[in-house]
mmCIF file of C-alpha atoms and ligand atoms in Angstrom:
data_model
loop_
_atom_site.group_PDB
_atom_site.id
_atom_site.type_symbol
_atom_site.label_atom_id
_atom_site.label_comp_id
_atom_site.label_asym_id
_atom_site.label_seq_id
_atom_site.Cartn_x
_atom_site.Cartn_y
_atom_site.Cartn_z
ATOM 1 C CA MET A 740 12.273 -11.264 -6.598
ATOM 2 C CA LEU A 741 12.171 -7.529 -5.922
ATOM 3 C CA ARG A 742 10.265 -6.267 -2.922
ATOM 4 C CA ALA A 743 9.894 -2.857 -1.324
ATOM 5 C CA TYR A 744 9.916 -2.144 2.410
ATOM 6 C CA LYS A 745 8.666 1.228 3.556
ATOM 7 C CA TYR A 746 9.783 2.737 6.849
ATOM 8 C CA ARG A 747 9.061 5.966 8.648
ATOM 9 C CA LEU A 748 12.140 8.212 8.895
ATOM 10 C CA LEU A 749 12.801 10.485 11.853
ATOM 11 C CA PRO A 750 15.376 13.016 10.631
ATOM 12 C CA ASN A 751 16.779 15.677 12.961
ATOM 13 C CA ILE A 752 16.669 19.322 11.905
ATOM 14 C CA THR A 753 19.986 19.284 10.032
ATOM 15 C CA GLN A 754 19.011 16.118 8.224
ATOM 16 C CA SER A 755 15.586 17.444 7.223
ATOM 17 C CA ILE A 756 17.283 20.533 5.801
ATOM 18 C CA GLY A 757 19.535 18.190 3.831
ATOM 19 C CA PHE A 758 16.469 16.344 2.552
ATOM 20 C CA SER A 759 14.783 19.603 1.548
ATOM 21 C CA LYS A 760 17.875 20.674 -0.404
ATOM 22 C CA THR A 761 18.002 17.348 -2.213
ATOM 23 C CA PHE A 762 14.266 17.387 -3.018
ATOM 24 C CA GLY A 763 14.723 20.924 -4.337
ATOM 25 C CA CYS A 764 17.743 20.143 -6.537
ATOM 26 C CA VAL A 765 16.157 17.045 -7.990
ATOM 27 C CA ARG A 766 12.937 18.963 -8.695
ATOM 28 C CA PHE A 767 14.908 21.821 -10.256
ATOM 29 C CA PHE A 768 16.806 19.403 -12.472
ATOM 30 C CA TRP A 769 13.645 17.616 -13.632
ATOM 31 C CA ASN A 770 11.869 20.903 -14.355
ATOM 32 C CA LYS A 771 14.852 22.155 -16.390
ATOM 33 C CA GLN A 772 14.823 18.988 -18.472
ATOM 34 C CA ALA A 773 11.040 19.299 -18.929
ATOM 35 C CA GLU A 774 11.498 22.918 -19.995
ATOM 36 C CA ILE A 775 14.055 21.941 -22.638
ATOM 37 C CA PHE A 776 11.809 19.124 -23.816
ATOM 38 C CA ASN A 777 8.802 21.423 -24.135
ATOM 39 C CA SER A 778 10.829 24.065 -26.033
ATOM 40 C CA TYR A 779 11.143 21.677 -28.941
ATOM 41 C CA ASN A 780 9.470 22.570 -32.213
ATOM 42 C CA LYS A 781 10.060 21.305 -35.734
ATOM 43 C CA GLU A 782 12.123 24.293 -36.865
ATOM 44 C CA ASN A 783 14.693 24.185 -34.105
ATOM 45 C CA ASN A 784 14.876 20.394 -34.106
ATOM 46 C CA ASP A 785 18.678 20.314 -33.893
ATOM 47 C CA LYS A 786 18.899 22.995 -31.222
ATOM 48 C CA VAL A 787 17.368 20.960 -28.389
ATOM 49 C CA VAL A 788 20.302 20.056 -26.205
ATOM 50 C CA TYR A 789 19.940 18.514 -22.783
ATOM 51 C CA LYS A 790 22.417 19.289 -20.074
ATOM 52 C CA THR A 791 23.671 16.395 -18.014
ATOM 53 C CA SER A 792 23.446 16.443 -14.241
ATOM 54 C CA THR A 793 27.256 16.734 -14.104
ATOM 55 C CA GLU A 794 27.129 19.871 -16.241
ATOM 56 C CA PHE A 795 24.490 21.305 -13.923
ATOM 57 C CA ARG A 796 26.677 20.574 -10.935
ATOM 58 C CA ASN A 797 29.693 22.191 -12.569
ATOM 59 C CA GLU A 798 27.758 25.380 -13.257
ATOM 60 C CA ILE A 799 25.611 25.788 -10.157
ATOM 61 C CA ALA A 800 27.327 25.793 -6.763
ATOM 62 C CA TRP A 801 24.297 24.860 -4.622
ATOM 63 C CA MET A 802 23.713 21.757 -6.701
ATOM 64 C CA ARG A 803 27.050 20.429 -5.502
ATOM 65 C CA GLU A 804 25.774 20.429 -1.928
ATOM 66 C CA VAL A 805 23.537 17.421 -2.577
ATOM 67 C CA SER A 806 24.253 13.861 -3.642
ATOM 68 C CA ALA A 807 25.365 13.549 -7.285
ATOM 69 C CA ALA A 808 23.806 10.088 -7.343
ATOM 70 C CA ALA A 809 20.338 11.478 -6.559
ATOM 71 C CA LEU A 810 20.609 13.753 -9.603
ATOM 72 C CA GLN A 811 21.899 10.912 -11.768
ATOM 73 C CA GLN A 812 18.897 8.786 -10.753
ATOM 74 C CA LYS A 813 16.556 11.597 -11.779
ATOM 75 C CA GLU A 814 18.427 11.823 -15.079
ATOM 76 C CA ILE A 815 17.782 8.120 -15.644
ATOM 77 C CA ASP A 816 14.100 8.656 -14.781
ATOM 78 C CA PHE A 817 13.801 11.467 -17.282
ATOM 79 C CA LYS A 818 15.384 9.425 -20.070
ATOM 80 C CA GLU A 819 13.064 6.539 -19.248
ATOM 81 C CA TYR A 820 10.088 8.893 -19.325
ATOM 82 C CA LYS A 821 11.057 10.115 -22.799
ATOM 83 C CA LYS A 822 11.539 6.546 -23.975
ATOM 84 C CA GLN A 823 8.116 5.544 -22.654
ATOM 85 C CA MET A 824 6.483 8.580 -24.271
ATOM 86 C CA PHE A 825 7.554 7.409 -27.693
ATOM 87 C CA ASN A 826 6.918 3.743 -26.995
ATOM 88 C CA LYS A 827 4.209 2.805 -29.487
ATOM 89 C CA LYS A 828 3.443 -0.490 -27.773
ATOM 90 C CA ARG A 829 2.437 1.265 -24.564
ATOM 91 C CA LYS A 830 -1.305 1.060 -23.889
ATOM 92 C CA GLU A 831 -1.588 4.091 -21.635
ATOM 93 C CA LYS A 832 -0.155 7.068 -23.478
ATOM 94 C CA LEU A 833 2.107 9.457 -21.574
ATOM 95 C CA GLY A 834 1.756 13.203 -21.957
ATOM 96 C CA LYS A 835 4.581 15.732 -22.027
ATOM 97 C CA PRO A 836 6.660 15.785 -18.853
ATOM 98 C CA VAL A 837 5.020 18.070 -16.300
ATOM 99 C CA PHE A 838 6.723 20.427 -13.861
ATOM 100 C CA LYS A 839 6.995 19.208 -10.292
ATOM 101 C CA LYS A 840 5.745 21.539 -7.602
ATOM 102 C CA ARG A 841 7.058 22.360 -4.162
ATOM 103 C CA HIS A 842 3.886 21.530 -2.195
ATOM 104 C CA GLU A 843 3.392 18.085 -3.705
ATOM 105 C CA ARG A 844 4.874 14.853 -2.374
ATOM 106 C CA GLN A 845 8.675 15.186 -2.660
ATOM 107 C CA SER A 846 11.134 12.405 -3.323
ATOM 108 C CA PHE A 847 14.585 11.370 -4.473
ATOM 109 C CA ARG A 848 16.212 7.991 -5.054
ATOM 110 C CA LEU A 849 19.676 6.649 -4.323
ATOM 111 C CA PRO A 850 21.170 3.475 -5.748
ATOM 112 C CA ASN A 851 22.892 0.624 -3.969
ATOM 113 C CA GLY A 852 26.171 1.705 -2.376
ATOM 114 C CA LYS A 853 24.952 5.188 -1.474
ATOM 115 C CA PHE A 854 23.055 4.009 1.596
ATOM 116 C CA TYR A 855 23.518 1.396 4.319
ATOM 117 C CA ILE A 856 21.577 0.146 7.296
ATOM 118 C CA ILE A 857 23.385 0.383 10.600
ATOM 119 C CA GLY A 858 21.275 -0.695 13.582
ATOM 120 C CA ASP A 859 18.257 1.567 13.913
ATOM 121 C CA ARG A 860 19.633 4.074 11.414
ATOM 122 C CA ILE A 861 19.975 4.421 7.672
ATOM 123 C CA GLN A 862 23.223 5.964 6.535
ATOM 124 C CA ILE A 863 22.302 8.140 3.557
ATOM 125 C CA GLU A 864 24.932 9.810 1.396
ATOM 126 C CA LYS A 865 25.407 13.537 2.142
ATOM 127 C CA ILE A 866 22.717 13.349 4.867
ATOM 128 C CA GLY A 867 24.165 11.124 7.580
ATOM 129 C CA LYS A 868 22.693 8.502 9.871
ATOM 130 C CA VAL A 869 18.927 8.962 9.946
ATOM 131 C CA LYS A 870 16.825 7.269 12.613
ATOM 132 C CA PHE A 871 14.008 5.093 11.304
ATOM 133 C CA ILE A 872 11.187 2.974 12.707
ATOM 134 C CA GLN A 873 11.932 -0.585 11.697
ATOM 135 C CA ASP A 874 8.459 -2.024 12.344
ATOM 136 C CA ARG A 875 9.198 -5.072 10.226
ATOM 137 C CA PRO A 876 12.588 -6.599 9.499
ATOM 138 C CA LEU A 877 14.200 -6.778 6.095
ATOM 139 C CA PRO A 878 14.504 -10.375 4.873
ATOM 140 C CA GLU A 879 17.760 -12.103 5.745
ATOM 141 C CA ASN A 880 20.487 -12.183 3.101
ATOM 142 C CA CYS A 881 18.692 -9.698 0.877
ATOM 143 C CA LYS A 882 20.524 -7.357 -1.468
ATOM 144 C CA LEU A 883 19.794 -3.644 -1.137
ATOM 145 C CA MET A 884 18.935 -2.236 -4.561
ATOM 146 C CA SER A 885 17.791 1.355 -3.993
ATOM 147 C CA VAL A 886 16.155 3.689 -1.512
ATOM 148 C CA THR A 887 13.501 6.301 -2.236
ATOM 149 C CA VAL A 888 13.283 9.024 0.368
ATOM 150 C CA SER A 889 9.981 10.906 0.361
ATOM 151 C CA LYS A 890 8.047 13.516 2.302
ATOM 152 C CA ASP A 891 4.266 13.364 2.139
ATOM 153 C CA THR A 892 1.792 16.225 2.408
ATOM 154 C CA THR A 893 1.425 15.778 6.179
ATOM 155 C CA GLY A 894 5.180 16.415 6.505
ATOM 156 C CA ALA A 895 6.162 12.822 7.345
ATOM 157 C CA TYR A 896 9.357 11.339 5.892
ATOM 158 C CA TYR A 897 9.647 7.790 4.559
ATOM 159 C CA ALA A 898 12.303 5.521 3.117
ATOM 160 C CA SER A 899 11.137 2.879 0.683
ATOM 161 C CA ILE A 900 13.897 0.302 0.385
ATOM 162 C CA LEU A 901 13.905 -1.931 -2.662
ATOM 163 C CA VAL A 902 15.587 -5.273 -2.044
ATOM 164 C CA GLU A 903 16.265 -8.364 -4.067
ATOM 165 C CA THR A 904 15.384 -11.416 -2.087
ATOM 166 C CA GLN A 905 14.971 -15.104 -2.592
ATOM 167 C CA ILE A 906 11.549 -16.073 -1.374
ATOM 168 C CA ILE A 907 11.640 -19.322 0.477
ATOM 169 C CA HIS A 908 8.402 -21.250 0.101
ATOM 170 C CA TYR A 909 6.564 -22.085 3.302
ATOM 171 C CA GLU A 910 6.658 -25.715 4.372
ATOM 172 C CA LYS A 911 3.744 -27.804 3.159
ATOM 173 C CA THR A 912 1.187 -28.675 5.837
ATOM 174 C CA GLY A 913 -1.091 -30.907 3.745
ATOM 175 C CA LYS A 914 -4.109 -28.909 4.880
ATOM 176 C CA SER A 915 -6.881 -27.270 2.908
ATOM 177 C CA VAL A 916 -9.174 -24.581 4.299
ATOM 178 C CA GLY A 917 -12.285 -22.620 3.378
ATOM 179 C CA VAL A 918 -12.404 -18.972 4.453
ATOM 180 C CA ASP A 919 -15.713 -17.219 4.969
ATOM 181 C CA VAL A 920 -15.481 -13.517 5.681
ATOM 182 C CA GLY A 921 -18.252 -12.569 8.015
ATOM 183 C CA VAL A 922 -20.221 -9.833 9.623
ATOM 184 C CA LYS A 923 -19.982 -10.817 13.248
ATOM 185 C CA SER A 924 -16.352 -11.858 13.219
ATOM 186 C CA PHE A 925 -13.806 -10.881 10.583
ATOM 187 C CA ALA A 926 -13.532 -14.411 9.194
ATOM 188 C CA LYS A 927 -14.352 -17.989 9.983
ATOM 189 C CA LEU A 928 -12.212 -20.901 8.777
ATOM 190 C CA SER A 929 -13.711 -24.287 7.936
ATOM 191 C CA ASP A 930 -11.728 -25.992 10.728
ATOM 192 C CA GLY A 931 -13.494 -23.809 13.279
ATOM 193 C CA THR A 932 -10.798 -21.124 13.704
ATOM 194 C CA GLU A 933 -12.276 -17.681 14.228
ATOM 195 C CA ILE A 934 -10.550 -14.427 13.317
ATOM 196 C CA ARG A 935 -12.143 -11.650 15.332
ATOM 197 C CA ASN A 936 -12.323 -8.001 14.466
ATOM 198 C CA PRO A 937 -9.893 -6.265 16.826
ATOM 199 C CA HIS A 938 -11.528 -3.885 19.299
ATOM 200 C CA PHE A 939 -9.334 -0.975 18.308
ATOM 201 C CA PHE A 940 -11.068 -0.857 14.913
ATOM 202 C CA ARG A 941 -14.211 0.520 16.534
ATOM 203 C CA ASP A 942 -12.298 2.787 18.935
ATOM 204 C CA SER A 943 -10.207 4.462 16.266
ATOM 205 C CA GLN A 944 -13.239 4.702 13.988
ATOM 206 C CA ALA A 945 -15.116 6.570 16.729
ATOM 207 C CA ARG A 946 -12.168 8.873 17.395
ATOM 208 C CA LEU A 947 -11.891 9.668 13.699
ATOM 209 C CA LYS A 948 -15.621 10.418 13.480
ATOM 210 C CA ARG A 949 -15.447 12.787 16.444
ATOM 211 C CA ALA A 950 -12.493 14.637 14.915
ATOM 212 C CA GLN A 951 -14.285 14.921 11.575
ATOM 213 C CA ARG A 952 -17.351 16.353 13.306
ATOM 214 C CA ARG A 953 -15.179 18.928 15.126
ATOM 215 C CA LEU A 954 -13.560 19.883 11.823
ATOM 216 C CA ARG A 955 -16.929 20.556 10.195
ATOM 217 C CA ARG A 956 -17.803 23.025 12.950
ATOM 218 C CA LYS A 957 -14.637 25.095 12.515
ATOM 219 C CA GLN A 958 -14.691 28.254 10.474
ATOM 220 C CA LYS A 959 -13.256 27.949 6.978
ATOM 221 C CA GLY A 960 -9.748 29.335 6.576
ATOM 222 C CA SER A 961 -9.184 29.681 10.320
ATOM 223 C CA ARG A 962 -6.006 28.572 12.047
ATOM 224 C CA ARG A 963 -7.989 26.197 14.284
ATOM 225 C CA ARG A 964 -9.567 24.540 11.295
ATOM 226 C CA ASN A 965 -6.156 23.945 9.791
ATOM 227 C CA LYS A 966 -4.950 22.378 13.034
ATOM 228 C CA CYS A 967 -8.061 20.214 13.107
ATOM 229 C CA ARG A 968 -7.571 19.118 9.520
ATOM 230 C CA LEU A 969 -4.064 17.933 10.238
ATOM 231 C CA LYS A 970 -5.406 15.957 13.204
ATOM 232 C CA VAL A 971 -8.031 14.263 11.004
ATOM 233 C CA ALA A 972 -5.379 13.422 8.397
ATOM 234 C CA LYS A 973 -3.159 11.902 11.074
ATOM 235 C CA LEU A 974 -5.979 9.865 12.663
ATOM 236 C CA TYR A 975 -7.030 8.645 9.254
ATOM 237 C CA LYS A 976 -3.505 7.492 8.467
ATOM 238 C CA GLN A 977 -3.233 5.815 11.863
ATOM 239 C CA THR A 978 -6.509 3.910 11.360
ATOM 240 C CA ALA A 979 -5.473 2.795 7.898
ATOM 241 C CA ASN A 980 -2.103 1.577 9.237
ATOM 242 C CA GLN A 981 -3.735 -0.415 12.050
ATOM 243 C CA ARG A 982 -6.031 -2.166 9.613
ATOM 244 C CA ASN A 983 -3.279 -2.835 7.171
ATOM 245 C CA ASN A 984 -1.128 -4.434 9.865
ATOM 246 C CA PHE A 985 -4.028 -6.621 10.964
ATOM 247 C CA LEU A 986 -4.666 -7.810 7.395
ATOM 248 C CA GLN A 987 -0.949 -8.480 6.852
ATOM 249 C CA VAL A 988 -0.622 -10.594 9.985
ATOM 250 C CA GLU A 989 -3.804 -12.609 9.433
ATOM 251 C CA SER A 990 -3.223 -13.290 5.730
ATOM 252 C CA THR A 991 0.344 -14.478 6.416
ATOM 253 C CA ARG A 992 -0.887 -16.775 9.183
ATOM 254 C CA ILE A 993 -3.403 -18.451 6.850
ATOM 255 C CA VAL A 994 -0.919 -18.878 3.992
ATOM 256 C CA LYS A 995 1.615 -20.360 6.410
ATOM 257 C CA ASN A 996 -0.823 -22.876 7.947
ATOM 258 C CA TYR A 997 -2.652 -24.201 4.885
ATOM 259 C CA ASP A 998 -1.629 -25.389 1.419
ATOM 260 C CA ILE A 999 -4.926 -24.861 -0.370
ATOM 261 C CA ILE A 1000 -6.968 -21.802 0.524
ATOM 262 C CA LYS A 1001 -10.473 -21.392 -0.804
ATOM 263 C CA ILE A 1002 -12.344 -18.116 -0.786
ATOM 264 C CA GLU A 1003 -15.564 -16.866 -2.291
ATOM 265 C CA ASP A 1004 -15.293 -14.633 -5.311
ATOM 266 C CA LEU A 1005 -17.013 -11.845 -3.395
ATOM 267 C CA ASN A 1006 -19.414 -9.422 -4.915
ATOM 268 C CA VAL A 1007 -18.437 -6.583 -2.618
ATOM 269 C CA GLU A 1008 -20.350 -3.974 -4.599
ATOM 270 C CA GLY A 1009 -23.576 -5.959 -4.363
ATOM 271 C CA MET A 1010 -23.095 -6.360 -0.642
ATOM 272 C CA MET A 1011 -22.523 -2.637 -0.154
ATOM 273 C CA GLN A 1012 -26.071 -1.983 -1.353
ATOM 274 C CA ASN A 1013 -27.261 -3.784 1.725
ATOM 275 C CA ARG A 1014 -27.010 -0.928 4.202
ATOM 276 C CA ARG A 1015 -26.709 -3.045 7.292
ATOM 277 C CA LEU A 1016 -23.704 -4.789 5.860
ATOM 278 C CA ALA A 1017 -22.016 -1.737 4.368
ATOM 279 C CA LYS A 1018 -20.191 -0.547 7.483
ATOM 280 C CA SER A 1019 -18.745 -3.894 8.424
ATOM 281 C CA ILE A 1020 -17.578 -4.505 4.910
ATOM 282 C CA ALA A 1021 -15.940 -1.125 4.549
ATOM 283 C CA ASP A 1022 -14.430 -1.687 7.992
ATOM 284 C CA ALA A 1023 -12.871 -4.999 7.276
ATOM 285 C CA TYR A 1024 -11.432 -4.339 3.853
ATOM 286 C CA PHE A 1025 -12.311 -7.818 2.618
ATOM 287 C CA SER A 1026 -11.193 -7.287 -0.925
ATOM 288 C CA LYS A 1027 -7.788 -6.078 0.243
ATOM 289 C CA PHE A 1028 -7.510 -9.145 2.420
ATOM 290 C CA PHE A 1029 -8.275 -11.441 -0.515
ATOM 291 C CA LEU A 1030 -5.709 -9.675 -2.641
ATOM 292 C CA MET A 1031 -3.073 -10.260 0.050
ATOM 293 C CA LEU A 1032 -3.997 -13.945 0.228
ATOM 294 C CA GLU A 1033 -3.647 -14.125 -3.530
ATOM 295 C CA TYR A 1034 -0.171 -12.662 -3.850
ATOM 296 C CA LYS A 1035 1.154 -14.345 -0.726
ATOM 297 C CA CYS A 1036 0.005 -17.727 -2.066
ATOM 298 C CA LYS A 1037 2.048 -16.982 -5.169
ATOM 299 C CA TRP A 1038 5.109 -15.900 -3.163
ATOM 300 C CA TYR A 1039 5.100 -18.778 -0.747
ATOM 301 C CA GLY A 1040 4.138 -21.623 -3.097
ATOM 302 C CA LYS A 1041 0.566 -22.185 -1.924
ATOM 303 C CA THR A 1042 -2.693 -22.435 -3.890
ATOM 304 C CA LEU A 1043 -5.645 -20.071 -3.827
ATOM 305 C CA ILE A 1044 -9.004 -21.168 -5.250
ATOM 306 C CA LYS A 1045 -11.838 -18.733 -5.849
ATOM 307 C CA ILE A 1046 -15.297 -20.250 -5.568
ATOM 308 C CA PRO A 1047 -17.799 -18.804 -8.063
ATOM 309 C CA ARG A 1048 -20.362 -16.355 -6.736
ATOM 310 C CA PHE A 1049 -23.429 -18.412 -7.597
ATOM 311 C CA TYR A 1050 -22.352 -21.275 -5.332
ATOM 312 C CA PRO A 1051 -24.846 -21.248 -2.405
ATOM 313 C CA SER A 1052 -22.178 -21.425 0.332
ATOM 314 C CA SER A 1053 -24.322 -19.965 3.123
ATOM 315 C CA LYS A 1054 -27.691 -21.477 2.163
ATOM 316 C CA MET A 1055 -26.371 -25.023 1.834
ATOM 317 C CA CYS A 1056 -26.197 -27.506 4.690
ATOM 318 C CA SER A 1057 -22.588 -28.591 5.169
ATOM 319 C CA CYS A 1058 -23.809 -31.921 6.514
ATOM 320 C CA CYS A 1059 -26.347 -33.239 3.975
ATOM 321 C CA GLY A 1060 -26.007 -30.786 1.084
ATOM 322 C CA SER A 1061 -29.624 -29.658 0.955
ATOM 323 C CA VAL A 1062 -30.128 -26.003 0.013
ATOM 324 C CA LYS A 1063 -32.477 -23.603 1.779
ATOM 325 C CA LYS A 1064 -34.686 -21.281 -0.245
ATOM 326 C CA GLU A 1065 -34.139 -18.415 2.112
ATOM 327 C CA LEU A 1066 -31.684 -17.470 4.850
ATOM 328 C CA LYS A 1067 -32.096 -14.179 6.647
ATOM 329 C CA LEU A 1068 -29.051 -12.154 7.690
ATOM 330 C CA SER A 1069 -30.371 -12.162 11.236
ATOM 331 C CA GLU A 1070 -30.160 -15.956 11.420
ATOM 332 C CA ARG A 1071 -26.783 -16.443 13.045
ATOM 333 C CA THR A 1072 -27.179 -20.199 13.352
ATOM 334 C CA TYR A 1073 -27.839 -22.522 10.462
ATOM 335 C CA HIS A 1074 -30.716 -24.965 11.069
ATOM 336 C CA CYS A 1075 -31.167 -27.703 8.508
ATOM 337 C CA ASP A 1076 -34.799 -28.767 8.055
ATOM 338 C CA VAL A 1077 -33.763 -31.940 6.219
ATOM 339 C CA CYS A 1078 -31.174 -33.574 8.515
ATOM 340 C CA GLY A 1079 -31.523 -31.449 11.633
ATOM 341 C CA HIS A 1080 -27.909 -30.204 11.505
ATOM 342 C CA GLU A 1081 -27.223 -27.067 13.529
ATOM 343 C CA GLU A 1082 -24.100 -24.927 13.218
ATOM 344 C CA ASP A 1083 -22.758 -21.368 13.384
ATOM 345 C CA ARG A 1084 -23.769 -19.747 10.138
ATOM 346 C CA ASP A 1085 -20.282 -18.618 9.076
ATOM 347 C CA LEU A 1086 -18.643 -21.907 9.990
ATOM 348 C CA ASN A 1087 -21.251 -23.767 7.920
ATOM 349 C CA ALA A 1088 -20.440 -21.483 4.972
ATOM 350 C CA ALA A 1089 -16.671 -21.921 5.431
ATOM 351 C CA LYS A 1090 -17.077 -25.711 5.389
ATOM 352 C CA ASN A 1091 -19.057 -25.505 2.151
ATOM 353 C CA ILE A 1092 -16.383 -23.313 0.590
ATOM 354 C CA ASN A 1093 -13.718 -25.810 1.574
ATOM 355 C CA ALA A 1094 -15.764 -28.742 0.235
ATOM 356 C CA MET A 1095 -16.007 -27.079 -3.164
ATOM 357 C CA GLY A 1096 -13.636 -28.371 -5.819
ATOM 358 C CA VAL A 1097 -11.824 -30.940 -3.673
HETATM 359 ZN ZN1 ZN B 2487 -28.688 -31.044 6.434
#
């Protein structure tokens, strides 16, 4: 199985110059190919001749300063693009190749053998040993396939490493669980486990809001506004990363601990219309969480069951099965009028989800 691992790169000045040169050469090469492609018309059919990356390197001195492999990879990409353009089976039609611009996200790719990982550095051909933040380890005994080095619009560098790895299924635990995503806590599991919303969610949200407010007050086109905008972009990215990490950790924990995981097929859009719920839902990224559970179950040999929407998971008593006509959002505890059962609302719902389809 192929998987990608993305890491932040911290190049020094010389290395970032090397990256810029490579981005530039690769972009130049692509744009030249696109130019030749677009010059085609029916009369000069036989005159369209593409130059190979080697020919480019032989003719232009500054193109020899960067990795030949990076150019070759772009050559492969261009050929693939042409092939896909004329692929009649393709659903989404591709337009003519477009020119790549300097201010967009920049990238180049190197194949296996042109980069290595040595401690906290990635050795990249023609660039050297670049420091990187290894916030999660590569799987053991994986085979490095390729690396894509990129620079985003905030000026941050990344390396996305594609590896081939054998996924080892998690050990079976013989346990089944219902997961109810909540308002008060992030989620409640049918065995009573609670997953709380981390405090830093609210803190970083507040910081982001303050920065956005400051940005609105700044004069358009001013230097201060620009500085402020960069700050907002950085805070936004930071908040998104925090949440993503939280979802990754919690979804892995669930998939590791249970064999059968049951979730509600959530109608997130319908819930968003309820204004009191909207913030919490946007905050917690429930749908993203469910997606992670889904693919991780596939990877690690576990089962995910989606319970249909119309199933009254929160209105039903997990003890006797009677269903209430109405249950207000403000009622945090479930009281059963039939059997007298009393339980935390979300736990009651999680138990019902788990009981479904046993
Ligand atoms: Zn009851």
